[in-house]
XYZ file of C-alpha atoms in Angstrom:
413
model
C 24.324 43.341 18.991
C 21.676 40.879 18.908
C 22.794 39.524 15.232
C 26.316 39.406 16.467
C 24.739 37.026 19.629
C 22.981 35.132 16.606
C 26.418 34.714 14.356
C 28.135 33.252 17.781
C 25.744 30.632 18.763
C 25.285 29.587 15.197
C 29.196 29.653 15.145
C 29.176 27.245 18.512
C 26.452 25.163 17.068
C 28.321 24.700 13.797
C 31.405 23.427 16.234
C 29.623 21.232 18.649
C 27.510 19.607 15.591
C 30.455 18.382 14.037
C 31.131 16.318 16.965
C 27.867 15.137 18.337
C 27.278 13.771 14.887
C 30.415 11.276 15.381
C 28.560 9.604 18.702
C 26.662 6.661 18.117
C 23.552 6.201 16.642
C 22.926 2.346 16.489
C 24.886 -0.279 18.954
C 26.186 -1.872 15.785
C 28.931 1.129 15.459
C 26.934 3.507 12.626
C 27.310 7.239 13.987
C 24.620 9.602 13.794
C 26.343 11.356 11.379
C 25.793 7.784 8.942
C 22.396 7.352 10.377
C 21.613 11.169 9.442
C 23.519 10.375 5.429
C 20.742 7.175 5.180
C 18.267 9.528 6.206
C 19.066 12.644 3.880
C 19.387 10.147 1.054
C 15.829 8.851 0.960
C 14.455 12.564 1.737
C 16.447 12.927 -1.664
C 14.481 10.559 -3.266
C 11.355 11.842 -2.409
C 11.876 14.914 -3.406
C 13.904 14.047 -6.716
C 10.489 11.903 -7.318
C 8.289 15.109 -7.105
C 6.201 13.895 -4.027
C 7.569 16.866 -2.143
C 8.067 20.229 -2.321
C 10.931 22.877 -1.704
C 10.109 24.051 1.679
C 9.082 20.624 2.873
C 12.136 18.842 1.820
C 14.260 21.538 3.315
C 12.369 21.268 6.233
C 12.750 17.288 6.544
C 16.120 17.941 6.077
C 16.686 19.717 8.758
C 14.691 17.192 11.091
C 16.517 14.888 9.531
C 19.376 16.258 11.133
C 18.645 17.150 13.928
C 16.007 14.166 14.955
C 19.283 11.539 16.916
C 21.007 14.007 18.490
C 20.064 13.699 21.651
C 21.676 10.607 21.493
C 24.992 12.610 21.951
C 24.710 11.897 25.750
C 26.671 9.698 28.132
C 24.430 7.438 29.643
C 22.942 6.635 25.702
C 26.633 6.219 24.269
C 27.035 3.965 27.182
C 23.714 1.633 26.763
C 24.704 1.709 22.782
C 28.308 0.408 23.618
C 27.315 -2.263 25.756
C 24.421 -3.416 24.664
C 23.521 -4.983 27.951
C 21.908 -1.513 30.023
C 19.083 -0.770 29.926
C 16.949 2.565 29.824
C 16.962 4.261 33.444
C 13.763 6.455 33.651
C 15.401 7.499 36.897
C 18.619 8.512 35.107
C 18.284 9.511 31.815
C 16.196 11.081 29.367
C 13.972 10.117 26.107
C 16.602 10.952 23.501
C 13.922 12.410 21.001
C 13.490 14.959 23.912
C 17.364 15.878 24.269
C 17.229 16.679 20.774
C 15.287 19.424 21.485
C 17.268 20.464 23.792
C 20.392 20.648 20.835
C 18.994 22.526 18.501
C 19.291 25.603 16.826
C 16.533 28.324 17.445
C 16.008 29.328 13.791
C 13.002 30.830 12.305
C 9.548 31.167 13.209
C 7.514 29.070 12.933
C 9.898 26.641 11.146
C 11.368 26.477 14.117
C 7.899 25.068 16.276
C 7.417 22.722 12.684
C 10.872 21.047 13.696
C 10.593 20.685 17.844
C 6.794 19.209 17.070
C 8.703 16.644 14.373
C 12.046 15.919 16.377
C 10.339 15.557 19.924
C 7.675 13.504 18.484
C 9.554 10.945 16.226
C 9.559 8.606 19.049
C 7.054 7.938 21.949
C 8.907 7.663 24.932
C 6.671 9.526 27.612
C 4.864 12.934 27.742
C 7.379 15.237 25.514
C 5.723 18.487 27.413
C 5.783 16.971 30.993
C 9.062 16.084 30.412
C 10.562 19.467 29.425
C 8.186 21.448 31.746
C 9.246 19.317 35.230
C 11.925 21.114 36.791
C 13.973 17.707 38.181
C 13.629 16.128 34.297
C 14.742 19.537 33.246
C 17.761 19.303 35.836
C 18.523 16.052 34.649
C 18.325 16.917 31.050
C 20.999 20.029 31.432
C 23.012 17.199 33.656
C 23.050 14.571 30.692
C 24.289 17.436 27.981
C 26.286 19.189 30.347
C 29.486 18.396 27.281
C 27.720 20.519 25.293
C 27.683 24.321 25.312
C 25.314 24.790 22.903
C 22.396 23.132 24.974
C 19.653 25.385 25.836
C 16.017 24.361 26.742
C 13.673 25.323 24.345
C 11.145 26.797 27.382
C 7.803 27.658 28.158
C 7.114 29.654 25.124
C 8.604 26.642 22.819
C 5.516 24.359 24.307
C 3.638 27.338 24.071
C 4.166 27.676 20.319
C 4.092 24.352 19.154
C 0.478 24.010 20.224
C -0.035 27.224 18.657
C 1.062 26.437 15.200
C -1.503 23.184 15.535
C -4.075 24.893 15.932
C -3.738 26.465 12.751
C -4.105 24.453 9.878
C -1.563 25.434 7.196
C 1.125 25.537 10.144
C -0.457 22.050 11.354
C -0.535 20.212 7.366
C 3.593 21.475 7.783
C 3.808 19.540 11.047
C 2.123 16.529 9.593
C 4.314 16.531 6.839
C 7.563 17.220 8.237
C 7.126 14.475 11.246
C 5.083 11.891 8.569
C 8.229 11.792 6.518
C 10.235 12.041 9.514
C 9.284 9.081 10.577
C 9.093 7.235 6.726
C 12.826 7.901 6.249
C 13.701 6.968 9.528
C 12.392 3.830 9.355
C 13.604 3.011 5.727
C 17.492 4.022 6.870
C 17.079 1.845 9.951
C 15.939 -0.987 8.203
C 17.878 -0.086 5.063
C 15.537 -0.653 2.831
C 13.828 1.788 -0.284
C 11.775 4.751 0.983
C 9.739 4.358 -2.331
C 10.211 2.557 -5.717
C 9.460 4.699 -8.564
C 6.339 4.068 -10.876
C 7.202 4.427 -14.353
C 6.051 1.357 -15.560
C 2.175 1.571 -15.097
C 1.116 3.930 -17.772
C 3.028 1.490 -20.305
C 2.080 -1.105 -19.329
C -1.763 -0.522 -19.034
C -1.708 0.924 -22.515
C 0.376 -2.402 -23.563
C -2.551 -5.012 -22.255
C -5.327 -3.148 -24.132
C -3.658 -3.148 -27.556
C -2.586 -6.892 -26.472
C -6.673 -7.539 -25.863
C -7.409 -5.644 -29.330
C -9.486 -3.216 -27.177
C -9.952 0.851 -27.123
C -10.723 3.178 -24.414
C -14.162 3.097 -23.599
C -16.199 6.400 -22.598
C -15.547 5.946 -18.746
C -11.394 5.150 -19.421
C -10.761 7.945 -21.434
C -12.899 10.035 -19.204
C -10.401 8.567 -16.527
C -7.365 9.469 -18.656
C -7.837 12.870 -18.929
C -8.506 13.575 -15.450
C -5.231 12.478 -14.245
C -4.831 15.818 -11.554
C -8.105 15.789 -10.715
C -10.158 14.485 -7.951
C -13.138 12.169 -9.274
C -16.095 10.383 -9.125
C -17.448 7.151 -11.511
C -20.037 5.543 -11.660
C -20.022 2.004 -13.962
C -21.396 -1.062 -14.241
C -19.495 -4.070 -13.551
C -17.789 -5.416 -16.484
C -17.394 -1.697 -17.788
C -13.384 -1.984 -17.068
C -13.614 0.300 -14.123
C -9.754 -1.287 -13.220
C -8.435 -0.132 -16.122
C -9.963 3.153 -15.985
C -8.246 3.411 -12.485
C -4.923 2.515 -13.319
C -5.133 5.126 -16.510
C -6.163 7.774 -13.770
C -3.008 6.408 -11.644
C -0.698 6.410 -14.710
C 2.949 6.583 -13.760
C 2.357 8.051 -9.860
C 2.154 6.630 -6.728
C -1.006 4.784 -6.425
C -3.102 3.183 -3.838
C -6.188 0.819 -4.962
C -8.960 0.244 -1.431
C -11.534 -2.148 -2.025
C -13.752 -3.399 0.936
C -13.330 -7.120 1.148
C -10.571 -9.528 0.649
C -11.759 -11.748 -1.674
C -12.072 -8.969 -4.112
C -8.528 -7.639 -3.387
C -7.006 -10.835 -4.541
C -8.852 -11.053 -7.421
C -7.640 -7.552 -8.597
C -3.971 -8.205 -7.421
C -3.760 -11.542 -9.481
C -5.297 -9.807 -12.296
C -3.206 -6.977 -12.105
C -0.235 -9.007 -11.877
C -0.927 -11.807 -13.993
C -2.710 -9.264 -17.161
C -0.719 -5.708 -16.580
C 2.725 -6.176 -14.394
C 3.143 -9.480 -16.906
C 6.958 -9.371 -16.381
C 9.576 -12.446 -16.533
C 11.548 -11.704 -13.649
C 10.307 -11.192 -10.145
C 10.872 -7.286 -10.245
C 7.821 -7.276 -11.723
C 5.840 -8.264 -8.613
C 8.516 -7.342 -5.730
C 9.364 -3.756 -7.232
C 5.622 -2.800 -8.393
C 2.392 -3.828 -6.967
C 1.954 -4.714 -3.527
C -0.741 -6.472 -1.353
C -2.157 -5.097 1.863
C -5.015 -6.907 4.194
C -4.751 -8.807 7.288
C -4.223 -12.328 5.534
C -1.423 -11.225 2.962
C 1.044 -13.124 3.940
C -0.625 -16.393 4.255
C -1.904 -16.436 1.107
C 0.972 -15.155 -0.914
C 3.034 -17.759 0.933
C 0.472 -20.483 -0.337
C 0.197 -19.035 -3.559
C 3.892 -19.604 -3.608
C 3.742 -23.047 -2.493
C 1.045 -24.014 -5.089
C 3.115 -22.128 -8.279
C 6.644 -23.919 -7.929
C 4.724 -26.930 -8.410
C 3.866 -25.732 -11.824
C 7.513 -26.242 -12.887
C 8.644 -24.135 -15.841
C 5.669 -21.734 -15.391
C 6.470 -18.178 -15.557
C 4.410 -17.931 -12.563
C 6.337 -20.240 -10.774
C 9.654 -19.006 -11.539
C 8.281 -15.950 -10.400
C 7.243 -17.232 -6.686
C 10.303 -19.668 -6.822
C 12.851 -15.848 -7.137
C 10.479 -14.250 -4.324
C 11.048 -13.690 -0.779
C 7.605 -13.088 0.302
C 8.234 -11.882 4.304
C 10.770 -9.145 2.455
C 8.345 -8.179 -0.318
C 5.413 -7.952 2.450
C 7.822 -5.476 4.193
C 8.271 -3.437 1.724
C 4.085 -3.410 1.154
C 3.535 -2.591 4.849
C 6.319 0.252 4.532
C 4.105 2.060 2.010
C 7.171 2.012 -0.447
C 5.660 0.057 -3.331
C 4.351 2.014 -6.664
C 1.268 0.740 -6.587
C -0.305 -1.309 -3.575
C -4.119 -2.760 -3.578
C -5.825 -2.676 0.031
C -8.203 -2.773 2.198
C -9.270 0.489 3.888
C -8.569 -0.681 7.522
C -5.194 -1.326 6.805
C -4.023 2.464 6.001
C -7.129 4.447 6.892
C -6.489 4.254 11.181
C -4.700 7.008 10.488
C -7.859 9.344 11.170
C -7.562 7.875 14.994
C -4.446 10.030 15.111
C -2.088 7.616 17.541
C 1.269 8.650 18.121
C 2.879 8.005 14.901
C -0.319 8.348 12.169
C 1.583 11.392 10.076
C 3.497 8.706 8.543
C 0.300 6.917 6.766
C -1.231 10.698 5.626
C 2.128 11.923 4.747
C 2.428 8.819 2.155
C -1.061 9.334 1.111
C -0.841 13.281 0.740
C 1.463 12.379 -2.339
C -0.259 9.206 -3.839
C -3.835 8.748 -5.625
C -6.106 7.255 -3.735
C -8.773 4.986 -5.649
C -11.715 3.749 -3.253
C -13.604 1.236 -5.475
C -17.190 -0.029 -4.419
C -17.857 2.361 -1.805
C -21.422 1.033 -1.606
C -20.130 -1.913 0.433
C -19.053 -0.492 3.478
C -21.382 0.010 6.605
C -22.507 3.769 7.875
C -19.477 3.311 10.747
C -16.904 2.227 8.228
C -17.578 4.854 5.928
C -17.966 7.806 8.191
C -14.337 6.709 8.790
C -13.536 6.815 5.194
C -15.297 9.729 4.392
C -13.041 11.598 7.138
C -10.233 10.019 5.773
C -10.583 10.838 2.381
C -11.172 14.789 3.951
C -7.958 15.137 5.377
C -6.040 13.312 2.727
C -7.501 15.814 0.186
C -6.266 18.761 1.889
C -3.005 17.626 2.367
C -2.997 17.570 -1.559
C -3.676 13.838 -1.965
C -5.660 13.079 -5.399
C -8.711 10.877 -4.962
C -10.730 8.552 -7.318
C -14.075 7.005 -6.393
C -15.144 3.994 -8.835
C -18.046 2.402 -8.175
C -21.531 0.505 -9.119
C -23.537 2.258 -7.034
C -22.842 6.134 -5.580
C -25.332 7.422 -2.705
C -26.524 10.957 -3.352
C -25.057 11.771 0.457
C -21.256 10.186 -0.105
C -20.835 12.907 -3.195
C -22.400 15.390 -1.113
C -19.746 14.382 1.792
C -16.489 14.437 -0.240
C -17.248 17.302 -2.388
């Protein structure tokens, strides 16, 4: 009886789906069901780039899916057609919340993994006070009253989400799920790459040494064939500890933290200049990014001072780029490799409303911290924790440094 109750809701579900999806998503006239395609396509390309597993990719999928549909209700269709109303608190409901309210009980606790990413993906107000007051919940059923399928998801729902985070292999699924949630969402909206694909960086690092005449020294090769594993070196300066990084990176996702600006664009003009080495401005815009408060200023002077140097390849390079775009696509975590400082990426440990999608990123890339000495006992408490919680999430990790305290090993063991 009760699998013949299950077959008919999934059956009215199925029905009602079909036309929620052709509502509107956006006021410029895409649907959900075109917002959801944009989405599903760069969950594709994570996965088809091996940054995700099975379960998680089905599981993004289906948040994917389901995350807009709450939009599905008048008063939303009504703000998105006219473009002049605004949100009603009074009147209406979060949308992110609504889509709870659509869909499908499936699974447990798949099911708690996709309310926590779908009623989270946007922070419009207290998700729990909203679904546990009795006149929101009133007004909720009101708003979706078009739609037989609508059920709220209840006491035990709440009750279950804040179950699953307190344990932590349920809770590294949540952060997943609603971190990539939130990276695809973003990259569909603005229509832009979820990720470009490193397979370039192995090449080319292997091209500048036989250009330079040189051979791995101890510390690279050591680097080189300890690609999957988490590490530690310690080197002198002038010992190539940038190359050995990028050999550790080779052709994954990697991110580069150094502790002070100055040093940063050093290593990104080297990098650039000795190992991207490319004649067209893919080479920069499609490869190695630049993250630290005070990007954009310089790359924009940088710019100004290289298309004086006509017939440069550096200047043809800066003359082809549009710096505020290839910023973007730097701050959007999308680049193959991006050098940074740690403040820029590492807030995540604060956990604010939408951190997952900063540890989600990093939970696929390697992480390089060079010259930990620098930082002060506050700054690397923070980047000790950091570097915890990226590690368990599978994240690979690299330390290169000078100078390694007996306590920081002890701390990230």
């Amino acid at each position: 009886m009760e699998n013949t109750k299950a077959s008919a809701a999934d059956n009215l579900f199925a029905q009602e789906f079909e036309k929620m999806v052709k509502q509107l998503a956006k006021s410029g006239g895409v649907t959900i069901e075109e917002h959801n395609r944009a989405l599903l396509e760069r969950a594709k390309t994570l996965f088809g780039l091996g940054y995700i597993g099975q379960d998680i990719y089905e599981l993004l999928c289906e948040a994917c899916e389901y995350h807009d549909l709450g939009k599905a209700n008048p008063k939303m269709q009504e703000r998105l057609k006219s473009r002049e109303l605004k949100f009603d608190a009074d009147r209406e409901i979060p949308h992110n919340v609504l889509s709870m309210y659509l869909m499908p009980k499936n699974a447990l606790p798949e099911y708690y993994i996709l309310l926590f990413a779908v009623g989270f993906h946007h922070d419009y107000g207290d998700v729990f006070h909203l679904l546990e007051d009795t006149e929101k919940r009133s007004l909720a059923e009101e708003l979706l009253a078009q739609w037989e399928c609508a059920g709220h998801p209840g006491r035990k729902a709440i009750k279950g989400i804040k179950n699953c985070i307190m344990q932590p292999e349920i809770k590294e699924k949540m952060i997943l799920v609603k971190g990539l949630l939130h990276k695809c969402d973003y990259a569909a909206s603005g229509e832009t790459e979820i990720e470009y694909k490193n397979d370039f960086l192995m090449c080319k690092t292997k091209r500048f040494f036989e250009k330079k005449g040189f051979s791995y020294n101890e510390m690279q090769q050591f680097c080189l064939e300890r690609q999957d594993e988490n590490i530690m070196v310690v080197g002198q300066t002038g010992m190539g500890k940038t190359e050995a990084a990028l050999l550790w990176i080779g052709d994954h996702k990697g991110f580069i933290f150094l502790p002070v600006r100055t040093a940063i664009n050093k290593m990104y003009d080297r990098i650039r200049r000795e190992i991207i080495d490319d004649e067209s401005s893919d080479g920069i815009e499609k490869q190695l990014g630049l993250l630290h408060s005070d990007a954009v200023a310089r790359l924009l002077e940088q710019q100004e001072k290289k298309t004086q140097k006509i017939g440069s390849m550096e200047g043809a390079l800066y003359r082809e780029m549009d710096v505020i775009a290839y910023h973007n696509r730097s701050r959007q975590l999308a680049m193959p490799l991006t050098i940074s400082t740690v403040d820029q990426l590492f807030d995540f440990i604060f956990q604010y409303q939408t951190y997952e999608l900063k540890l989600a990123t990093l939970s696929y890339s390697k992480v390089v911290i060079d010259e930990i000495q620098m930082y002060g006992a506050d700054l690397l408490a923070d980047l000790v924790f950091g570097l915890k919680m990226i590690r368990e999430l599978g994240g690979r990790i690299a330390i290169t440094t000078a100078t390694l305290a007996p306590f920081i090993k002890g701390n990230t063991d």
